[in-house]
Short mmCIF file of C-alpha atoms and ligand atoms in Angstrom, two decimals:
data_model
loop_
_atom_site.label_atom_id
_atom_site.label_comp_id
_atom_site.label_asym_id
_atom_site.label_seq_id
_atom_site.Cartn_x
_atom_site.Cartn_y
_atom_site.Cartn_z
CA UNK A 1 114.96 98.99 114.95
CA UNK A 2 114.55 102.38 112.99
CA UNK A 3 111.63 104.53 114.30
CA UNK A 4 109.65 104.75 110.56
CA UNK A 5 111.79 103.11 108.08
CA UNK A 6 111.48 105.05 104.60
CA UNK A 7 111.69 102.60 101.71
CA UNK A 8 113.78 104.10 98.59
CA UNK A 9 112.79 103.68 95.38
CA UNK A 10 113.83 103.28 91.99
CA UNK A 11 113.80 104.19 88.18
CA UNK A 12 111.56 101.95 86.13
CA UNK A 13 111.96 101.70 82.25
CA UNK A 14 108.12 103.90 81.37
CA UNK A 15 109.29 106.41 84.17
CA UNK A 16 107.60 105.40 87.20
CA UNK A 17 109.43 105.47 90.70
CA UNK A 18 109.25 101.80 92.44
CA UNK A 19 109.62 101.54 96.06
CA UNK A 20 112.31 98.32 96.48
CA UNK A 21 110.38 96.54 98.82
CA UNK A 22 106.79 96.02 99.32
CA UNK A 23 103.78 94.05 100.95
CA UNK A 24 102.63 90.49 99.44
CA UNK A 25 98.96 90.03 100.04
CA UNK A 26 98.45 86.02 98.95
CA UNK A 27 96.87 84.25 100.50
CA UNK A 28 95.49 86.98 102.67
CA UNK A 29 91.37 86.96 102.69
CA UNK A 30 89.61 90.38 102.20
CA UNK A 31 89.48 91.07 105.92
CA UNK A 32 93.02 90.51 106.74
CA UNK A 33 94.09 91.97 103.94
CA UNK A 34 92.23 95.10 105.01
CA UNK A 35 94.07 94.93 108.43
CA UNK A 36 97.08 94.06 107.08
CA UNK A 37 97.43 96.79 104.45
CA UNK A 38 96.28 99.78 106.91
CA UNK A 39 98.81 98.44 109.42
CA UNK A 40 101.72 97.99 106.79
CA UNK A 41 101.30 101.57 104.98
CA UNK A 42 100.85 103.02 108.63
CA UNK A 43 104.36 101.56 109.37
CA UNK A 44 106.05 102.84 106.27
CA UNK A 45 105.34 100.42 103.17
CA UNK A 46 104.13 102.22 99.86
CA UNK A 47 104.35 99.39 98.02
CA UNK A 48 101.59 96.42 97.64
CA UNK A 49 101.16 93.58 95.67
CA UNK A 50 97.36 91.97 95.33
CA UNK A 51 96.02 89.92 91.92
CA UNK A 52 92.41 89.30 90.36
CA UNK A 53 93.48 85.90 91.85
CA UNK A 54 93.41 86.58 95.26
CA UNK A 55 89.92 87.50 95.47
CA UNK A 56 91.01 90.80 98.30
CA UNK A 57 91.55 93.82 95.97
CA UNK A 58 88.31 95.08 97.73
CA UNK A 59 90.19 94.76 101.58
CA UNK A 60 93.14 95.52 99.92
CA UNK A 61 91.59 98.77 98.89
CA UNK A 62 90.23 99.39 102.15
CA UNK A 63 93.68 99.33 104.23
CA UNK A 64 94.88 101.72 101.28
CA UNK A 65 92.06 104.13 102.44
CA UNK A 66 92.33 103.26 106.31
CA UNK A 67 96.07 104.14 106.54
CA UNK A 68 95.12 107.96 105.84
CA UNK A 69 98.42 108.04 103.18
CA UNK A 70 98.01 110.38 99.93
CA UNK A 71 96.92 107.67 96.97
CA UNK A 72 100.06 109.47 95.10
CA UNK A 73 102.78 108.27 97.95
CA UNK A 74 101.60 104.55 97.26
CA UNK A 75 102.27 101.65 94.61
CA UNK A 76 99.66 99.53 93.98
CA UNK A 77 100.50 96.63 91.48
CA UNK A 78 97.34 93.80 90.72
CA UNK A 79 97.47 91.20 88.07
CA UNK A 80 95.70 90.20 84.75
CA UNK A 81 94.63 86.42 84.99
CA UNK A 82 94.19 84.39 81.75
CA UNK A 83 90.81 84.64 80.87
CA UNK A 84 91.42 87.77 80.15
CA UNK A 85 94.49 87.59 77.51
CA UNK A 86 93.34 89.80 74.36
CA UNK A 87 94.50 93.38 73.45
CA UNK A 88 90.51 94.54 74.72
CA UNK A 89 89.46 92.04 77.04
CA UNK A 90 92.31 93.63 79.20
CA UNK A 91 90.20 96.89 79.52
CA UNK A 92 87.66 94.76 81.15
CA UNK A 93 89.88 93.36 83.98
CA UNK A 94 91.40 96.18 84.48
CA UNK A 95 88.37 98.60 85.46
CA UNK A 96 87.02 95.31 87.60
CA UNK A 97 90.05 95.28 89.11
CA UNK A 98 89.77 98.86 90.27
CA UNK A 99 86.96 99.16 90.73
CA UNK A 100 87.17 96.41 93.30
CA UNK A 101 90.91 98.40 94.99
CA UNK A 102 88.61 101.67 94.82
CA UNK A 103 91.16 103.39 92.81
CA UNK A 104 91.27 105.23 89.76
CA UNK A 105 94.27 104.40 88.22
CA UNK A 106 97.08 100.99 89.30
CA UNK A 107 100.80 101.91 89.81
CA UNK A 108 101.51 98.48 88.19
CA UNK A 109 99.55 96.17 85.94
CA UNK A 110 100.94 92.64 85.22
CA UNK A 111 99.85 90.08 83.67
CA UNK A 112 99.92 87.03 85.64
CA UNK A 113 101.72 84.08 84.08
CA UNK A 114 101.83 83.69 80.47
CA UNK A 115 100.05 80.61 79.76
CA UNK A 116 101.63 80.05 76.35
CA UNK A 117 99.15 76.91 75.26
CA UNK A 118 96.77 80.06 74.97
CA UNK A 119 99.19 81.87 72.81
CA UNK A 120 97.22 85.20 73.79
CA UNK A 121 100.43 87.06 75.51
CA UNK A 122 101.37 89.42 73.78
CA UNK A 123 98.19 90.75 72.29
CA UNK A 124 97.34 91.00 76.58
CA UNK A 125 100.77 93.03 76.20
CA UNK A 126 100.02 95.39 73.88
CA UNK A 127 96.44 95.70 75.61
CA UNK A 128 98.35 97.03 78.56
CA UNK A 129 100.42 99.10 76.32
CA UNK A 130 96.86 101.31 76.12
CA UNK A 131 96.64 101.46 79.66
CA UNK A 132 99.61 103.18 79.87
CA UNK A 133 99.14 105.46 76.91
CA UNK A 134 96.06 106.95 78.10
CA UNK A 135 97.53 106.86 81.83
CA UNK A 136 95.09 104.38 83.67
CA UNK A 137 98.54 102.64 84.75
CA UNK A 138 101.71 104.07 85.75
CA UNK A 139 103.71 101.04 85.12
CA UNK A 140 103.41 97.42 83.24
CA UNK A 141 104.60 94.50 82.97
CA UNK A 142 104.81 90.75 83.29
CA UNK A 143 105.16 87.80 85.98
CA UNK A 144 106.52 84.24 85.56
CA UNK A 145 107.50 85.33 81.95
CA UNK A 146 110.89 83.34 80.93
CA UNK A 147 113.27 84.88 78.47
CA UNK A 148 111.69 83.07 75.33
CA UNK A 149 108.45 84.71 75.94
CA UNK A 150 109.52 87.96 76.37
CA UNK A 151 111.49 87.89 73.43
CA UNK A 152 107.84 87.77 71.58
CA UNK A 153 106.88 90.64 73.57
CA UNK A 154 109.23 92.93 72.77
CA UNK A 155 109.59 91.82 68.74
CA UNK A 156 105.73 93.03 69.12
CA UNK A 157 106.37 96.50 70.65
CA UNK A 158 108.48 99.32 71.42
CA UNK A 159 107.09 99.60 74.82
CA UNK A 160 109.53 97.62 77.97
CA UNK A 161 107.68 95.71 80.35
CA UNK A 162 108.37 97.73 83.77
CA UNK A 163 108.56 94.91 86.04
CA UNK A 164 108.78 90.67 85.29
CA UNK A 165 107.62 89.05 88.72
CA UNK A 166 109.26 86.54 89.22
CA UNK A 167 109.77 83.41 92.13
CA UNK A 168 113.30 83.89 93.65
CA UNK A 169 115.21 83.39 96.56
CA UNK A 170 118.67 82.46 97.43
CA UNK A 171 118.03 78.80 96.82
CA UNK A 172 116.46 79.70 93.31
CA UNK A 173 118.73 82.62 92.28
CA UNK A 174 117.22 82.79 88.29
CA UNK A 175 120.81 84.14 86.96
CA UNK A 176 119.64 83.69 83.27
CA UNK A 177 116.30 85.63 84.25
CA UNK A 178 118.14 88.37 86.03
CA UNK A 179 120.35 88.72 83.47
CA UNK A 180 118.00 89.01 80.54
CA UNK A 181 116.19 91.56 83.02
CA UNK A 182 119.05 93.44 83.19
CA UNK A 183 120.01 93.87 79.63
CA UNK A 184 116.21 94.54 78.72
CA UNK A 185 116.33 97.29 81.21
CA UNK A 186 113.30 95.38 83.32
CA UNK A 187 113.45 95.68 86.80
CA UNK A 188 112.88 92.33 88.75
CA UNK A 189 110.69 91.64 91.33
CA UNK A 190 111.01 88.50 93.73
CA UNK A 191 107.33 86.33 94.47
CA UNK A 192 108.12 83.92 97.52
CA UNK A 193 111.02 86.15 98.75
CA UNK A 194 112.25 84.30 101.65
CA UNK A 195 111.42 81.05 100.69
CA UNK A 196 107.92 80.97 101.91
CA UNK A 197 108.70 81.69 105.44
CA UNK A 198 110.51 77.80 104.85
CA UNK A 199 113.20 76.08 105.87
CA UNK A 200 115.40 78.74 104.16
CA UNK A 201 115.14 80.81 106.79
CA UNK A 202 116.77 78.04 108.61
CA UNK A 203 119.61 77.19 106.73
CA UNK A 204 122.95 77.36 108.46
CA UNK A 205 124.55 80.12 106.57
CA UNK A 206 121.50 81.87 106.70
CA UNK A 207 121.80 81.82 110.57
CA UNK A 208 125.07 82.32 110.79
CA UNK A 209 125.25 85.35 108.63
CA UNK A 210 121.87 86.70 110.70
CA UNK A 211 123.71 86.49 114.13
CA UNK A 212 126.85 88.07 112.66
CA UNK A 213 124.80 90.92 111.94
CA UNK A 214 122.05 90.80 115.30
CA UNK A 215 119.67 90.70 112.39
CA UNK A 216 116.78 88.32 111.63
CA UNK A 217 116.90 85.25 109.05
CA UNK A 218 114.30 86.99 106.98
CA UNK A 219 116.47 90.26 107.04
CA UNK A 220 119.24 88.71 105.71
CA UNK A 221 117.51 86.93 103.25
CA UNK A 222 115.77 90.31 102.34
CA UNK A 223 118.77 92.44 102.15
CA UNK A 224 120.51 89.58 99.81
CA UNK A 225 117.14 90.87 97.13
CA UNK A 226 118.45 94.32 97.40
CA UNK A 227 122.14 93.43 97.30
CA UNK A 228 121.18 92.24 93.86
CA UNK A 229 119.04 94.73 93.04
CA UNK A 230 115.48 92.69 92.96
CA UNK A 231 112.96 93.82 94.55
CA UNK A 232 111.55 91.76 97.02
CA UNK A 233 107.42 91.80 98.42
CA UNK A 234 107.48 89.98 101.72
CA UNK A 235 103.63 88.53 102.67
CA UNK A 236 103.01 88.92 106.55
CA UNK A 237 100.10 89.46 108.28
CA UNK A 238 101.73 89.96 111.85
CA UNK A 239 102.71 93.84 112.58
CA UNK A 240 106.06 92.19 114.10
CA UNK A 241 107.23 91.14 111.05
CA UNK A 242 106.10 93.99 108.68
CA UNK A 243 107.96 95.71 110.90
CA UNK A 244 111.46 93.67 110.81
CA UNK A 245 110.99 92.90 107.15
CA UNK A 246 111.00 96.15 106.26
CA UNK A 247 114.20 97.60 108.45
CA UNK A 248 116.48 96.38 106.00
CA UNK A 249 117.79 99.48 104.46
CA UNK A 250 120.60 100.37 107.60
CA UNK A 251 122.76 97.89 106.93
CA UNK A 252 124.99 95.97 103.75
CA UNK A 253 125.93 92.70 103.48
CA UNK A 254 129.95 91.59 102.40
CA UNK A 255 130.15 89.90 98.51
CA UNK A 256 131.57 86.89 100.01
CA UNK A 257 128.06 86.90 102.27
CA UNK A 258 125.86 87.40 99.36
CA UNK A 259 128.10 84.72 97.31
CA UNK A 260 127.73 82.63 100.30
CA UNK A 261 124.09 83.20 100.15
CA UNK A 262 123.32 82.34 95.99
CA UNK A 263 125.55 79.28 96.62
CA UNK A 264 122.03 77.69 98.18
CA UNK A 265 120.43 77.94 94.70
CA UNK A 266 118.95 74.48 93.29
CA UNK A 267 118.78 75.23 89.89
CA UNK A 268 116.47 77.17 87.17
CA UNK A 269 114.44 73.31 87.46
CA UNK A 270 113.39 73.93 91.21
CA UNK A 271 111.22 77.13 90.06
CA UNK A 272 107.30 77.03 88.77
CA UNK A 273 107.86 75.92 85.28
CA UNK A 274 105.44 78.78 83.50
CA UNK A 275 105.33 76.35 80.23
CA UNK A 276 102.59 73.99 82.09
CA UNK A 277 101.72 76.13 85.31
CA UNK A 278 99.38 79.32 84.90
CA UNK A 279 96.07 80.64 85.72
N1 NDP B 301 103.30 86.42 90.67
C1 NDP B 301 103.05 85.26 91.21
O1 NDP B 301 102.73 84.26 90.52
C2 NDP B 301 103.13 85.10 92.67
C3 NDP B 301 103.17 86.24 93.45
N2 NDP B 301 103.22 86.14 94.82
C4 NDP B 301 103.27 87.40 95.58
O2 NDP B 301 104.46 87.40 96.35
C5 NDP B 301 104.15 87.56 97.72
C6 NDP B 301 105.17 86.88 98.60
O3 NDP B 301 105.28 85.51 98.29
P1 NDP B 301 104.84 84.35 99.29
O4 NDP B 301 104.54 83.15 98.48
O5 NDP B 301 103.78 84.87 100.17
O6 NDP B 301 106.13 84.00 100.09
P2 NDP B 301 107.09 84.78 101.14
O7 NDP B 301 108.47 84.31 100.81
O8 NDP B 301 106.80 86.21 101.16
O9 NDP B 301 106.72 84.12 102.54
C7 NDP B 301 105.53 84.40 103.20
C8 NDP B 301 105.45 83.47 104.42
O10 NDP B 301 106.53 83.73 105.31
C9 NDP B 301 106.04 84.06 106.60
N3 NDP B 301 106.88 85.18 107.08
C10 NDP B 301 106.81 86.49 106.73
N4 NDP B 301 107.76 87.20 107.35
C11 NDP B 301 108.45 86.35 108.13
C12 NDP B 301 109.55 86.49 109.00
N5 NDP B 301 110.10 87.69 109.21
N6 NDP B 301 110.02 85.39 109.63
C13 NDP B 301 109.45 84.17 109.42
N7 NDP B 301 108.40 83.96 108.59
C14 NDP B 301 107.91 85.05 107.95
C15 NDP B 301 104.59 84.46 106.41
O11 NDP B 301 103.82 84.09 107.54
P3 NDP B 301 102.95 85.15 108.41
O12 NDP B 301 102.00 85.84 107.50
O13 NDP B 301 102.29 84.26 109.40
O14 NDP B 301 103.96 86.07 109.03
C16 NDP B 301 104.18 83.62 105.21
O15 NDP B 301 103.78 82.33 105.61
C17 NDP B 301 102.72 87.00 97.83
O16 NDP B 301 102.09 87.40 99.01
C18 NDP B 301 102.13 87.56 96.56
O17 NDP B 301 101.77 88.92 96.74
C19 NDP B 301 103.32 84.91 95.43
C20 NDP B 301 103.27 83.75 94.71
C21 NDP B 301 103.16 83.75 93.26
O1 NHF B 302 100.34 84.68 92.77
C1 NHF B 302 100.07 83.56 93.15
C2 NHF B 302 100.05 83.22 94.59
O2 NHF B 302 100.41 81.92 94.83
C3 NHF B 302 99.66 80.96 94.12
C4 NHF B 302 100.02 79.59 94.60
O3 NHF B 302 101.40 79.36 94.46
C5 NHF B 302 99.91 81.13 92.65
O4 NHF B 302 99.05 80.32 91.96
C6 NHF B 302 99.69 82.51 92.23
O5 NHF B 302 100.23 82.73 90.98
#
């Protein structure tokens, strides 16, 4: 294993760097989020990932502050929940929310999952399109948005959501997502990365490819993310694992591995349908 791995990072569509790989925090509580955060920055992630819904942006904003690391070397992304879908009620979960973290400003705002039987998206878009304006948020975007709703998004606005959150993992490889991502110039990120911790992790050619390499199941499913170019946010709350999950940039996998890999996907049905699933 690398002595401190150094996470790269990449070009976002509002100009913000993103580190490709960061810490989950669900369903951490405020104390172990607190340890897990200090002990995660401390061994090299910049990235982390908490939501309103979590209820532990205020440990989450204590590990920032334990770990000692400048506020500008980090990436702190939280969430909008529904309640709060209007262009103004957004201010109001926003300064809660960092108030809560401790910060002054978020590296990435999101808003949660779209909800559409509110039909209050995209004015909670263009509410986060002030953030950004006056520079309370470095970054926005979306999470468990499908293509039809953020085609109403962007008829709405000039401004390109950052970042759409979404789940993925070999065995749900959202190719119509990705791809709508991709020509929209948004940058995906991967929720439930390696399946959960799941039984993905102990799929044949997942083991198979991980002993080929002397690398971990999780690593190989992690590395498969940045093959594609998602960006994947790990949850772990054991140093051991922060640590393995996030030596992953010294080696490649093959095409026909990563092919091998996507061939485990179920189907666009397996994922969280966002029509009737929010909060
Ligand atoms: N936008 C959204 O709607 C959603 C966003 N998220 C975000 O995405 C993050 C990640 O998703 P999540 O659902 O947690 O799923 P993950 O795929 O990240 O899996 C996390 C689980 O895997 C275990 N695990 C972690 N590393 C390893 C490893 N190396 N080997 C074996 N098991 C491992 C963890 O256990 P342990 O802690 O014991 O190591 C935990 O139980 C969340 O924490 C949250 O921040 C998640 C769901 C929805
Ligand atoms: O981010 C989240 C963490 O996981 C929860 C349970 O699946 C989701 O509800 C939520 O959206």
């Amino acid at each position: 294993m690398s002595e401190q791995p150094t996470v790269p990072t990449q070009p976002l569509a509002n100009g913000a760097q993103i580190p490709r790989l960061g810490l989950g925090t669900w369903p951490m509580s405020d104390a172990e989020a607190e340890r897990a955060v200090a002990e995660a920055v401390t061994i090299g992630y910049r990235l982390v990932d908490t939501a309103y819904k979590y209820g532990n942006e205020k440990g989450v904003g204590r590990g920032l502050r334990a770990s000692g690391v400048a506020r500008e070397d980090l990436f702190v992304t939280s969430k909008l929940n529904g309640e709060w879908h209007g262009r103004e009620a957004v201010r109001e979960a926003f300064q809660d929310s960092i108030e809560r973290l401790g910060l002054d400003y978020l590296d990435l705002y999101l808003i949660h999952w779209p909800m559409p039987w509110q039909d209050r998206y995209v004015d909670a878009f263009l509410g986060l399109t002030d953030l950004l304006r006056e520079g309370r948020v470095r970054a926005i975007g979306l999470s468990n948005f499908k293509p039809a709703h953020i085609d109403r998004i962007l008829a709405a606005t000039d401004v390109t959501p950052d970042v759409n959150q979404i789940q993925l993992d070999p065995t749900l490889t959202r190719e119509a997502a990705r791809a709508y991502h991709q020509a929209h110039g948004i940058v995906t990120q991967s929720w439930g990365p390696i399946g959960h911790g799941g039984e993905l992790l102990a799929q044949p050619v997942v083991t198979e490819i991980a002993d080929r390499h002397g690398r971990t199941p999780a690593q190989i499913v992690l590395r498969w993310h940045l093959e594609l170019g998602l960006i994947p946010i790990p949850k772990t709350s054991s140093p051991e694992r922060m640590k393995s999950n996030i030596d992953v940039f010294d080696f490649t996998l093959a095409p026909a591995e990563v092919a091998a890999l996507s061939a485990l996907d179920r189907g666009e049905d397996a994922a969280t349908d966002s029509d009737t699933t929010g909060h």
